[in-house]
């Protein structure tokens, strides 16, 4: 297959035909699984082949073709699903909002009107016809059409305007206004909620329409609460994050209040799109937001989700921040609508995560594994299972982060920077940032019986105060080796003061541990 890909990238049509025959079965299986319709599945695959043929020359790593092509197939399926769920023309929405229920005569008249409209559009020049068809009849976004036709968005808007103006000569003005809504962005006011400033800034650069809200939280650290935090609860969380991550308390509280103020205005938007990734950092954030939305009355606001764990050409996918603006553009419009099922599941996940009893999460994951796998929250199982694995083990008191760190040291990683890269690559399902990882590293090096030593550290001196900290020498101590090998218990020799969602483990006797062999929560 690799040979066919390379030859097809050179323009060999026969090689591309051979390639399509090789992957057709896989592509159809994926499309039918999503669409549950033979004809629609074939349409999606055919459209995916066309898109792949046009863009194959841009695939840098031929080995990545299977995942790259699968992403294209899934994207085409989502586009078809959007077309199924959306009326072909906004005219039907206008009738619905007016309270009218069309009868047989009205339906026949509408179909005839739509036929006239399609015929009129078909008579326009290529320059005007194609953008109108793609935007109004097939539901593609301005950004998608811009990338496909290689036309800047401002030029595309002008062509849509010119096309509507020409149609006014052949169609009644009132009907044309109802059908096209005379609004550039398809008539939608949208809010996009994302997980990081870098991604947020890129989305604002003509990648998506609407407003962008960066949700600045790290629910994988510090105490969390089932509902909205009380003033005392928020103060406690601010204090813990300040102590462990160095987050300024006043800035944290002000940021929470501001982002919640914006979130409470969600009803002014036609659609809210959540942009998230596969790891615990994002899945805990997603669960919180779905729990929050469960308590709201959505009314006419649609809730959608884009959640990915891979991207074509990226061997180890950590998150959306790895993507270029051009790559992010390919994701615009590929989100899926989510309803009560996903909102309720997300709320259950958050309540279990915020519980002081880790068995609640364990029981939920076991009971809902197949349900999670079959919906838009398919990454939640692995992410929250990894959350439980962070608990101190019954073997030696080390959680998965500490155990992986000591093993990386034993394998030769000898600086904070090398450890961070190796551990976060190994445990990418957690989605740890540097500040979160330094917290774990500090705990291993702290106290009278440290498991590691870091050159230049002094008790009470934070890592930020150590010059060239990232490249300082790190060594595992004799006690660290004993603990790593199960000859001593980290909790007994060091104690612990750590939050795992709503669970706070403190001291040298703890109620809960993690059994790595059975992958079950065990009583301490």
Short mmCIF file of C-alpha atoms in Angstrom, two decimals:
data_model
loop_
_atom_site.label_atom_id
_atom_site.label_comp_id
_atom_site.label_asym_id
_atom_site.label_seq_id
_atom_site.Cartn_x
_atom_site.Cartn_y
_atom_site.Cartn_z
CA UNK A 1 0.00 0.00 0.00
CA UNK A 2 2.88 2.39 0.77
CA UNK A 3 4.06 2.08 -2.84
CA UNK A 4 0.62 3.00 -4.19
CA UNK A 5 0.47 6.04 -1.88
CA UNK A 6 3.84 7.35 -3.01
CA UNK A 7 3.01 6.83 -6.68
CA UNK A 8 -0.44 8.38 -6.28
CA UNK A 9 1.19 11.44 -4.70
CA UNK A 10 3.13 11.81 -7.95
CA UNK A 11 -0.15 11.91 -9.89
CA UNK A 12 -0.41 8.22 -10.93
CA UNK A 13 -4.17 7.70 -11.37
CA UNK A 14 -3.86 3.90 -11.56
CA UNK A 15 -1.95 3.83 -8.28
CA UNK A 16 -4.72 5.87 -6.66
CA UNK A 17 -7.34 3.49 -8.06
CA UNK A 18 -5.45 0.53 -6.54
CA UNK A 19 -5.20 2.42 -3.26
CA UNK A 20 -8.93 3.15 -3.15
CA UNK A 21 -9.76 -0.50 -3.78
CA UNK A 22 -7.47 -1.49 -0.91
CA UNK A 23 -9.13 0.82 1.65
CA UNK A 24 -12.70 0.86 0.33
CA UNK A 25 -13.91 -1.88 2.67
CA UNK A 26 -12.48 -0.13 5.72
CA UNK A 27 -13.89 3.21 4.64
CA UNK A 28 -17.35 1.79 4.03
CA UNK A 29 -17.36 -0.01 7.39
CA UNK A 30 -16.55 3.27 9.16
CA UNK A 31 -19.14 5.28 7.21
CA UNK A 32 -21.92 2.71 7.61
CA UNK A 33 -21.24 2.46 11.36
CA UNK A 34 -21.78 6.22 11.69
CA UNK A 35 -24.61 6.71 9.18
CA UNK A 36 -26.51 3.38 9.40
CA UNK A 37 -27.53 3.83 5.75
CA UNK A 38 -26.11 1.98 2.73
CA UNK A 39 -26.56 4.78 0.19
CA UNK A 40 -25.38 7.54 2.52
CA UNK A 41 -22.39 5.41 3.48
CA UNK A 42 -21.40 5.00 -0.17
CA UNK A 43 -21.87 8.75 -0.75
CA UNK A 44 -19.58 9.56 2.18
CA UNK A 45 -16.88 7.20 0.93
CA UNK A 46 -17.05 8.60 -2.59
CA UNK A 47 -16.78 12.17 -1.30
CA UNK A 48 -13.88 11.11 0.92
CA UNK A 49 -12.02 9.63 -2.07
CA UNK A 50 -12.43 12.90 -3.96
CA UNK A 51 -11.14 14.94 -1.02
CA UNK A 52 -8.24 12.51 -0.54
CA UNK A 53 -7.29 12.67 -4.22
CA UNK A 54 -7.24 16.48 -4.15
CA UNK A 55 -5.17 16.68 -0.96
CA UNK A 56 -2.97 13.58 -1.16
CA UNK A 57 0.04 15.58 -2.27
CA UNK A 58 -0.10 17.47 1.05
CA UNK A 59 0.32 14.28 3.13
CA UNK A 60 3.89 14.51 4.42
CA UNK A 61 4.13 11.01 5.91
CA UNK A 62 2.74 8.31 3.56
CA UNK A 63 2.70 5.88 6.51
CA UNK A 64 0.04 8.05 8.13
CA UNK A 65 -2.39 7.53 5.22
CA UNK A 66 -4.79 5.09 6.99
CA UNK A 67 -5.44 7.42 9.92
CA UNK A 68 -5.49 10.47 7.67
CA UNK A 69 -8.02 8.90 5.32
CA UNK A 70 -10.16 7.63 8.18
CA UNK A 71 -10.37 11.19 9.51
CA UNK A 72 -11.57 12.35 6.09
CA UNK A 73 -14.24 9.62 5.98
CA UNK A 74 -15.48 10.52 9.47
CA UNK A 75 -15.54 14.20 8.55
CA UNK A 76 -17.64 13.46 5.45
CA UNK A 77 -20.04 11.40 7.57
CA UNK A 78 -20.47 14.24 10.03
CA UNK A 79 -21.19 16.62 7.17
CA UNK A 80 -23.88 14.27 5.87
CA UNK A 81 -25.34 13.95 9.36
CA UNK A 82 -25.47 17.72 9.63
CA UNK A 83 -27.31 17.90 6.32
CA UNK A 84 -29.80 15.30 7.56
CA UNK A 85 -30.50 17.17 10.79
CA UNK A 86 -30.68 20.60 9.20
CA UNK A 87 -33.45 21.64 6.84
CA UNK A 88 -32.20 22.09 3.28
CA UNK A 89 -33.40 25.69 3.31
CA UNK A 90 -34.02 28.08 6.22
CA UNK A 91 -37.52 28.64 4.76
CA UNK A 92 -38.78 25.63 6.72
CA UNK A 93 -37.38 27.08 9.93
CA UNK A 94 -39.23 30.32 9.24
CA UNK A 95 -42.51 28.40 8.91
CA UNK A 96 -41.80 26.47 12.11
CA UNK A 97 -41.10 29.63 14.08
CA UNK A 98 -44.32 31.18 12.86
CA UNK A 99 -46.25 28.29 14.41
CA UNK A 100 -47.57 26.98 11.07
CA UNK A 101 -47.79 23.25 10.46
CA UNK A 102 -47.60 22.67 6.67
CA UNK A 103 -50.23 20.47 5.09
CA UNK A 104 -50.02 18.39 1.92
CA UNK A 105 -50.65 21.37 -0.36
CA UNK A 106 -48.05 23.50 1.41
CA UNK A 107 -45.44 20.72 1.25
CA UNK A 108 -46.05 20.25 -2.48
CA UNK A 109 -45.78 23.99 -3.06
CA UNK A 110 -42.57 24.18 -1.02
CA UNK A 111 -40.97 21.33 -2.95
CA UNK A 112 -41.84 23.07 -6.22
CA UNK A 113 -40.40 26.32 -4.88
CA UNK A 114 -37.19 24.56 -3.86
CA UNK A 115 -36.94 23.03 -7.32
CA UNK A 116 -37.21 26.52 -8.87
CA UNK A 117 -34.57 27.85 -6.49
CA UNK A 118 -32.13 25.01 -7.27
CA UNK A 119 -32.72 25.45 -10.99
CA UNK A 120 -32.13 29.19 -10.74
CA UNK A 121 -28.88 28.68 -8.85
CA UNK A 122 -27.77 26.10 -11.43
CA UNK A 123 -28.03 28.74 -14.18
CA UNK A 124 -25.51 31.05 -12.49
CA UNK A 125 -21.89 31.20 -13.62
CA UNK A 126 -19.44 28.73 -12.06
CA UNK A 127 -17.89 31.51 -10.02
CA UNK A 128 -21.21 32.21 -8.25
CA UNK A 129 -23.01 28.87 -8.52
CA UNK A 130 -20.49 26.64 -6.73
CA UNK A 131 -20.11 28.77 -3.57
CA UNK A 132 -23.91 29.19 -3.29
CA UNK A 133 -24.51 25.45 -3.63
CA UNK A 134 -21.80 24.50 -1.16
CA UNK A 135 -22.84 27.07 1.44
CA UNK A 136 -26.64 27.01 1.27
CA UNK A 137 -27.55 23.58 -0.09
CA UNK A 138 -24.85 21.37 1.42
CA UNK A 139 -24.12 23.13 4.68
CA UNK A 140 -20.35 23.66 4.34
CA UNK A 141 -18.87 26.51 6.39
CA UNK A 142 -17.23 29.55 4.83
CA UNK A 143 -13.84 28.31 6.03
CA UNK A 144 -14.32 24.88 4.45
CA UNK A 145 -15.37 26.37 1.11
CA UNK A 146 -12.53 28.90 1.25
CA UNK A 147 -9.96 26.13 1.74
CA UNK A 148 -11.50 23.86 -0.90
CA UNK A 149 -11.86 26.52 -3.61
CA UNK A 150 -8.70 28.37 -2.52
CA UNK A 151 -10.66 31.61 -2.28
CA UNK A 152 -10.12 34.09 0.60
CA UNK A 153 -13.14 34.36 2.92
CA UNK A 154 -13.80 38.06 2.07
CA UNK A 155 -13.88 37.21 -1.67
CA UNK A 156 -16.16 34.26 -0.95
CA UNK A 157 -18.58 36.50 0.97
CA UNK A 158 -18.68 38.90 -1.97
CA UNK A 159 -19.53 36.05 -4.37
CA UNK A 160 -22.33 34.85 -2.11
CA UNK A 161 -23.70 38.39 -2.00
CA UNK A 162 -23.44 38.77 -5.79
CA UNK A 163 -25.15 35.41 -6.29
CA UNK A 164 -28.08 36.39 -4.06
CA UNK A 165 -28.38 39.73 -5.85
CA UNK A 166 -28.58 38.04 -9.28
CA UNK A 167 -31.25 35.64 -8.03
CA UNK A 168 -33.46 38.55 -6.99
CA UNK A 169 -34.15 39.10 -10.67
CA UNK A 170 -35.77 35.68 -11.04
CA UNK A 171 -37.26 35.01 -7.56
CA UNK A 172 -39.58 36.93 -5.23
CA UNK A 173 -37.53 39.05 -2.82
CA UNK A 174 -39.43 37.90 0.27
CA UNK A 175 -38.94 34.22 -0.50
CA UNK A 176 -35.25 34.71 -1.23
CA UNK A 177 -34.79 36.47 2.09
CA UNK A 178 -36.54 33.61 3.88
CA UNK A 179 -34.49 30.96 2.12
CA UNK A 180 -31.06 32.51 2.44
CA UNK A 181 -31.69 34.61 5.55
CA UNK A 182 -29.43 37.27 4.01
CA UNK A 183 -26.72 36.66 6.62
CA UNK A 184 -23.11 35.96 5.77
CA UNK A 185 -22.32 33.26 8.33
CA UNK A 186 -25.33 31.06 7.65
CA UNK A 187 -27.43 32.96 10.20
CA UNK A 188 -25.80 31.46 13.31
CA UNK A 189 -24.35 33.18 16.32
CA UNK A 190 -21.83 30.78 17.80
CA UNK A 191 -19.72 30.42 20.94
CA UNK A 192 -16.66 28.16 20.86
CA UNK A 193 -15.28 26.96 24.22
CA UNK A 194 -11.67 25.74 24.05
CA UNK A 195 -9.04 24.52 26.51
CA UNK A 196 -6.04 26.77 25.90
CA UNK A 197 -5.01 30.29 24.93
CA UNK A 198 -2.93 29.14 21.95
CA UNK A 199 -5.84 27.28 20.39
CA UNK A 200 -8.21 30.11 21.25
CA UNK A 201 -6.04 32.68 19.51
CA UNK A 202 -5.73 30.54 16.39
CA UNK A 203 -9.50 29.97 16.19
CA UNK A 204 -10.04 33.73 16.25
CA UNK A 205 -7.99 34.10 13.06
CA UNK A 206 -10.90 33.47 10.64
CA UNK A 207 -10.95 29.73 11.41
CA UNK A 208 -14.41 29.74 13.03
CA UNK A 209 -17.32 32.11 13.10
CA UNK A 210 -18.53 33.59 16.36
CA UNK A 211 -16.95 34.19 19.77
CA UNK A 212 -14.23 32.14 21.48
CA UNK A 213 -14.11 31.47 25.23
CA UNK A 214 -10.90 29.97 26.63
CA UNK A 215 -11.79 27.88 29.68
CA UNK A 216 -8.81 28.36 32.00
CA UNK A 217 -8.97 25.56 34.56
CA UNK A 218 -6.92 22.56 35.63
CA UNK A 219 -9.49 20.21 37.14
CA UNK A 220 -6.88 17.44 37.17
CA UNK A 221 -5.25 19.31 40.09
CA UNK A 222 -6.66 20.58 43.35
CA UNK A 223 -10.05 20.04 44.99
CA UNK A 224 -13.21 20.00 42.87
CA UNK A 225 -16.84 20.11 43.88
CA UNK A 226 -20.04 18.46 42.67
CA UNK A 227 -21.87 21.71 42.05
CA UNK A 228 -20.78 25.30 41.71
CA UNK A 229 -18.14 25.99 44.32
CA UNK A 230 -19.20 28.00 47.33
CA UNK A 231 -17.12 31.02 48.24
CA UNK A 232 -15.28 28.88 50.79
CA UNK A 233 -14.84 26.04 48.30
CA UNK A 234 -13.44 28.38 45.66
CA UNK A 235 -11.14 29.93 48.24
CA UNK A 236 -9.87 26.46 49.20
CA UNK A 237 -9.25 25.56 45.57
CA UNK A 238 -7.43 28.85 45.00
CA UNK A 239 -5.24 28.22 48.05
CA UNK A 240 -4.32 24.69 46.95
CA UNK A 241 -3.53 25.75 43.37
CA UNK A 242 -1.42 28.60 44.69
CA UNK A 243 0.55 26.26 46.95
CA UNK A 244 1.03 23.45 44.43
CA UNK A 245 1.12 25.22 41.05
CA UNK A 246 1.99 28.79 41.98
CA UNK A 247 -1.27 30.19 40.59
CA UNK A 248 -1.94 33.69 42.03
CA UNK A 249 -5.11 33.41 44.13
CA UNK A 250 -6.69 36.73 43.20
CA UNK A 251 -6.08 36.16 39.49
CA UNK A 252 -7.55 32.66 39.68
CA UNK A 253 -10.75 33.82 41.40
CA UNK A 254 -11.17 36.77 39.02
CA UNK A 255 -10.67 34.48 36.00
CA UNK A 256 -13.29 32.01 37.29
CA UNK A 257 -15.83 34.77 37.79
CA UNK A 258 -15.25 36.24 34.34
CA UNK A 259 -15.46 32.97 32.39
CA UNK A 260 -18.58 31.96 34.31
CA UNK A 261 -20.15 35.33 33.53
CA UNK A 262 -19.62 34.67 29.82
CA UNK A 263 -20.85 31.08 30.11
CA UNK A 264 -24.09 32.20 31.77
CA UNK A 265 -24.86 34.20 28.63
CA UNK A 266 -24.85 31.08 26.43
CA UNK A 267 -28.55 31.53 25.54
CA UNK A 268 -27.70 34.47 23.30
CA UNK A 269 -25.99 31.99 20.94
CA UNK A 270 -27.60 29.66 18.43
CA UNK A 271 -24.87 27.06 18.98
CA UNK A 272 -22.17 26.38 21.59
CA UNK A 273 -19.27 24.23 20.35
CA UNK A 274 -16.97 22.50 22.84
CA UNK A 275 -13.42 21.83 21.53
CA UNK A 276 -11.67 19.15 23.59
CA UNK A 277 -9.15 16.30 23.50
CA UNK A 278 -8.76 12.74 24.70
CA UNK A 279 -6.81 13.26 27.94
CA UNK A 280 -7.81 13.66 31.59
CA UNK A 281 -6.99 17.37 31.55
CA UNK A 282 -9.65 17.91 28.87
CA UNK A 283 -12.09 15.16 29.77
CA UNK A 284 -12.46 16.47 33.32
CA UNK A 285 -13.08 19.96 31.88
CA UNK A 286 -15.62 18.57 29.43
CA UNK A 287 -17.39 16.65 32.21
CA UNK A 288 -17.62 19.82 34.31
CA UNK A 289 -19.14 21.82 31.44
CA UNK A 290 -21.65 19.09 30.57
CA UNK A 291 -22.61 18.89 34.26
CA UNK A 292 -23.11 22.66 34.25
CA UNK A 293 -25.21 22.57 31.07
CA UNK A 294 -27.39 19.85 32.57
CA UNK A 295 -28.60 22.40 35.08
CA UNK A 296 -29.49 24.94 32.39
CA UNK A 297 -32.44 25.34 30.06
CA UNK A 298 -30.92 25.18 26.59
CA UNK A 299 -34.05 26.40 24.78
CA UNK A 300 -33.04 26.97 21.15
CA UNK A 301 -29.28 26.84 21.77
CA UNK A 302 -27.67 23.78 20.21
CA UNK A 303 -24.76 22.11 22.01
CA UNK A 304 -22.03 20.50 19.88
CA UNK A 305 -18.74 18.74 20.56
CA UNK A 306 -15.48 18.30 18.70
CA UNK A 307 -13.27 15.82 20.57
CA UNK A 308 -10.20 14.17 19.03
CA UNK A 309 -7.34 11.94 20.11
CA UNK A 310 -5.30 11.86 16.91
CA UNK A 311 -4.54 13.86 13.80
CA UNK A 312 -3.16 12.64 10.45
CA UNK A 313 0.60 13.02 10.19
CA UNK A 314 1.15 13.54 13.95
CA UNK A 315 2.62 10.38 15.42
CA UNK A 316 2.04 11.22 19.10
CA UNK A 317 -0.95 13.51 19.49
CA UNK A 318 -0.96 15.53 22.70
CA UNK A 319 -3.54 18.13 21.80
CA UNK A 320 -5.01 20.79 19.53
CA UNK A 321 -2.15 23.12 20.38
CA UNK A 322 0.12 20.99 18.18
CA UNK A 323 -1.87 21.88 15.07
CA UNK A 324 -1.21 24.72 12.67
CA UNK A 325 -4.00 27.17 11.77
CA UNK A 326 -4.35 25.36 8.42
CA UNK A 327 -4.77 22.02 10.21
CA UNK A 328 -7.29 23.51 12.64
CA UNK A 329 -9.29 24.80 9.68
CA UNK A 330 -9.84 21.23 8.50
CA UNK A 331 -11.67 20.53 11.79
CA UNK A 332 -14.03 23.50 11.51
CA UNK A 333 -17.57 22.26 11.09
CA UNK A 334 -16.80 18.61 11.89
CA UNK A 335 -18.27 18.74 15.39
CA UNK A 336 -21.27 16.58 16.28
CA UNK A 337 -24.47 17.63 17.97
CA UNK A 338 -24.87 16.26 21.48
CA UNK A 339 -28.06 15.82 23.41
CA UNK A 340 -29.46 14.63 26.72
CA UNK A 341 -27.59 11.32 26.59
CA UNK A 342 -24.14 12.91 26.44
CA UNK A 343 -25.06 15.70 28.84
CA UNK A 344 -26.33 13.22 31.42
CA UNK A 345 -23.28 10.96 31.03
CA UNK A 346 -20.94 13.92 31.36
CA UNK A 347 -22.76 15.05 34.49
CA UNK A 348 -22.47 11.58 36.02
CA UNK A 349 -18.75 11.54 35.27
CA UNK A 350 -18.27 14.90 36.97
CA UNK A 351 -20.24 13.88 40.06
CA UNK A 352 -18.16 10.69 40.34
CA UNK A 353 -14.94 12.64 39.80
CA UNK A 354 -15.86 15.16 42.48
CA UNK A 355 -16.79 12.43 44.98
CA UNK A 356 -14.44 11.62 47.91
CA UNK A 357 -15.13 7.93 47.23
CA UNK A 358 -13.11 6.69 44.20
CA UNK A 359 -15.28 3.56 43.97
CA UNK A 360 -18.04 5.76 42.59
CA UNK A 361 -15.97 6.49 39.49
CA UNK A 362 -14.84 2.87 39.23
CA UNK A 363 -18.44 1.60 39.37
CA UNK A 364 -19.62 4.19 36.84
CA UNK A 365 -16.90 3.30 34.33
CA UNK A 366 -17.63 -0.40 34.64
CA UNK A 367 -21.39 0.08 34.26
CA UNK A 368 -21.21 2.57 31.39
CA UNK A 369 -18.16 1.40 29.43
CA UNK A 370 -20.07 0.29 26.33
CA UNK A 371 -22.37 3.31 26.47
CA UNK A 372 -19.41 5.68 26.62
CA UNK A 373 -17.66 3.86 23.76
CA UNK A 374 -20.71 4.27 21.55
CA UNK A 375 -21.19 8.02 21.91
CA UNK A 376 -19.30 11.30 21.58
CA UNK A 377 -17.69 10.75 25.01
CA UNK A 378 -15.65 7.77 23.83
CA UNK A 379 -12.39 9.06 25.36
CA UNK A 380 -13.82 9.38 28.87
CA UNK A 381 -13.30 5.76 29.91
CA UNK A 382 -9.53 5.70 29.36
CA UNK A 383 -9.04 9.20 30.77
CA UNK A 384 -10.85 8.57 34.04
CA UNK A 385 -9.38 5.09 34.38
CA UNK A 386 -5.97 6.80 34.22
CA UNK A 387 -7.22 9.22 36.87
CA UNK A 388 -7.79 6.28 39.25
CA UNK A 389 -4.33 4.92 38.45
CA UNK A 390 -2.88 8.13 39.90
CA UNK A 391 -3.81 6.85 43.38
CA UNK A 392 -0.98 5.37 45.48
CA UNK A 393 -0.54 1.72 44.60
CA UNK A 394 -0.92 -1.18 47.02
CA UNK A 395 2.51 -2.35 45.82
CA UNK A 396 4.70 0.57 46.90
CA UNK A 397 2.56 3.66 47.47
CA UNK A 398 3.50 5.24 44.14
CA UNK A 399 0.86 6.47 41.74
CA UNK A 400 1.30 6.02 38.01
CA UNK A 401 3.01 9.43 37.62
CA UNK A 402 5.55 8.83 40.40
CA UNK A 403 6.22 5.26 39.31
CA UNK A 404 6.80 6.33 35.70
CA UNK A 405 9.10 9.13 36.88
CA UNK A 406 11.32 6.85 38.97
CA UNK A 407 11.44 4.31 36.14
CA UNK A 408 12.46 7.06 33.70
CA UNK A 409 15.28 8.05 36.06
CA UNK A 410 16.40 4.43 36.26
CA UNK A 411 16.38 4.29 32.46
CA UNK A 412 18.68 7.30 32.12
CA UNK A 413 16.56 10.48 32.04
CA UNK A 414 18.50 12.82 34.35
CA UNK A 415 17.06 16.35 34.12
CA UNK A 416 13.61 17.82 34.84
CA UNK A 417 13.18 18.61 31.13
CA UNK A 418 14.02 15.06 30.00
CA UNK A 419 11.76 13.61 32.69
CA UNK A 420 8.89 15.89 31.71
CA UNK A 421 9.13 14.92 28.06
CA UNK A 422 9.51 11.20 28.70
CA UNK A 423 6.81 10.94 31.36
CA UNK A 424 4.24 13.07 29.54
CA UNK A 425 4.84 11.14 26.31
CA UNK A 426 4.36 7.88 28.18
CA UNK A 427 1.29 9.16 30.07
CA UNK A 428 -0.21 11.38 27.38
CA UNK A 429 -3.65 10.12 28.46
CA UNK A 430 -3.29 12.42 31.50
CA UNK A 431 -2.51 15.55 29.48
CA UNK A 432 -0.18 16.99 32.14
CA UNK A 433 1.36 20.40 31.60
CA UNK A 434 4.71 21.41 33.02
CA UNK A 435 3.37 23.09 36.19
CA UNK A 436 1.30 20.03 37.03
CA UNK A 437 4.27 17.72 36.52
CA UNK A 438 6.61 19.91 38.63
CA UNK A 439 4.15 19.41 41.49
CA UNK A 440 4.72 15.65 41.35
CA UNK A 441 8.47 16.12 41.03
CA UNK A 442 8.54 18.47 44.03
CA UNK A 443 6.66 15.97 46.18
CA UNK A 444 9.17 13.23 45.38
CA UNK A 445 12.10 15.50 46.32
CA UNK A 446 10.54 17.05 49.43
CA UNK A 447 10.80 16.19 53.11
CA UNK A 448 13.38 14.44 55.23
CA UNK A 449 13.24 11.21 53.21
CA UNK A 450 13.25 12.24 49.55
CA UNK A 451 12.99 9.66 46.77
CA UNK A 452 14.88 11.86 44.32
CA UNK A 453 17.44 14.66 44.58
CA UNK A 454 17.56 17.71 42.32
CA UNK A 455 20.76 19.71 42.10
CA UNK A 456 20.38 23.23 43.49
CA UNK A 457 17.19 22.62 45.47
CA UNK A 458 16.87 23.89 49.01
CA UNK A 459 13.99 23.13 51.39
CA UNK A 460 11.38 25.86 51.04
CA UNK A 461 12.79 27.13 47.76
CA UNK A 462 10.46 26.84 44.79
CA UNK A 463 11.56 25.49 41.42
CA UNK A 464 10.97 28.91 39.80
CA UNK A 465 13.72 30.33 42.03
CA UNK A 466 16.35 27.83 40.83
CA UNK A 467 18.44 29.10 37.90
CA UNK A 468 18.51 26.74 34.90
CA UNK A 469 16.12 24.43 36.71
CA UNK A 470 15.09 22.49 33.58
CA UNK A 471 18.63 21.23 33.03
CA UNK A 472 19.59 20.53 36.65
CA UNK A 473 20.83 17.05 37.52
CA UNK A 474 18.21 14.68 38.97
CA UNK A 475 19.14 11.45 40.76
CA UNK A 476 17.11 8.69 42.36
CA UNK A 477 18.03 8.14 46.01
CA UNK A 478 18.68 4.77 47.66
CA UNK A 479 15.27 5.07 49.30
CA UNK A 480 13.73 5.89 45.92
CA UNK A 481 15.16 2.69 44.47
CA UNK A 482 13.77 0.66 47.38
CA UNK A 483 10.32 2.16 46.94
CA UNK A 484 10.38 1.72 43.16
CA UNK A 485 11.20 -1.97 43.60
CA UNK A 486 8.54 -2.54 46.27
CA UNK A 487 10.94 -2.91 49.23
CA UNK A 488 9.48 0.17 50.94
CA UNK A 489 6.22 2.10 50.81
CA UNK A 490 6.21 5.72 49.71
CA UNK A 491 3.20 6.67 51.86
CA UNK A 492 4.72 5.20 55.00
CA UNK A 493 8.10 6.92 54.55
CA UNK A 494 7.01 10.23 53.00
CA UNK A 495 3.32 10.66 53.69
CA UNK A 496 1.06 12.43 51.18
CA UNK A 497 -0.97 15.59 50.74
CA UNK A 498 -2.71 15.35 47.38
CA UNK A 499 -6.14 15.92 45.83
CA UNK A 500 -7.53 13.49 43.24
CA UNK A 501 -10.73 15.17 42.08
CA UNK A 502 -12.90 15.30 45.20
CA UNK A 503 -10.69 12.89 47.16
CA UNK A 504 -8.08 14.32 49.53
CA UNK A 505 -5.35 11.91 50.70
CA UNK A 506 -3.40 13.25 53.65
CA UNK A 507 -0.81 11.76 56.00
CA UNK A 508 0.85 8.35 56.22
CA UNK A 509 -2.35 6.30 56.62
CA UNK A 510 -4.81 6.59 53.73
CA UNK A 511 -8.19 4.96 53.07
CA UNK A 512 -7.77 4.26 49.36
CA UNK A 513 -5.14 2.80 47.05
CA UNK A 514 -4.88 1.43 43.51
CA UNK A 515 -4.25 -2.23 42.73
CA UNK A 516 -2.25 -2.18 39.49
CA UNK A 517 -2.57 -5.92 38.91
CA UNK A 518 -6.38 -6.01 39.03
CA UNK A 519 -6.83 -2.36 37.98
CA UNK A 520 -9.23 -1.87 40.86
CA UNK A 521 -9.58 0.55 43.74
CA UNK A 522 -8.54 -1.07 47.03
CA UNK A 523 -9.16 0.03 50.59
CA UNK A 524 -5.99 1.25 52.28
#
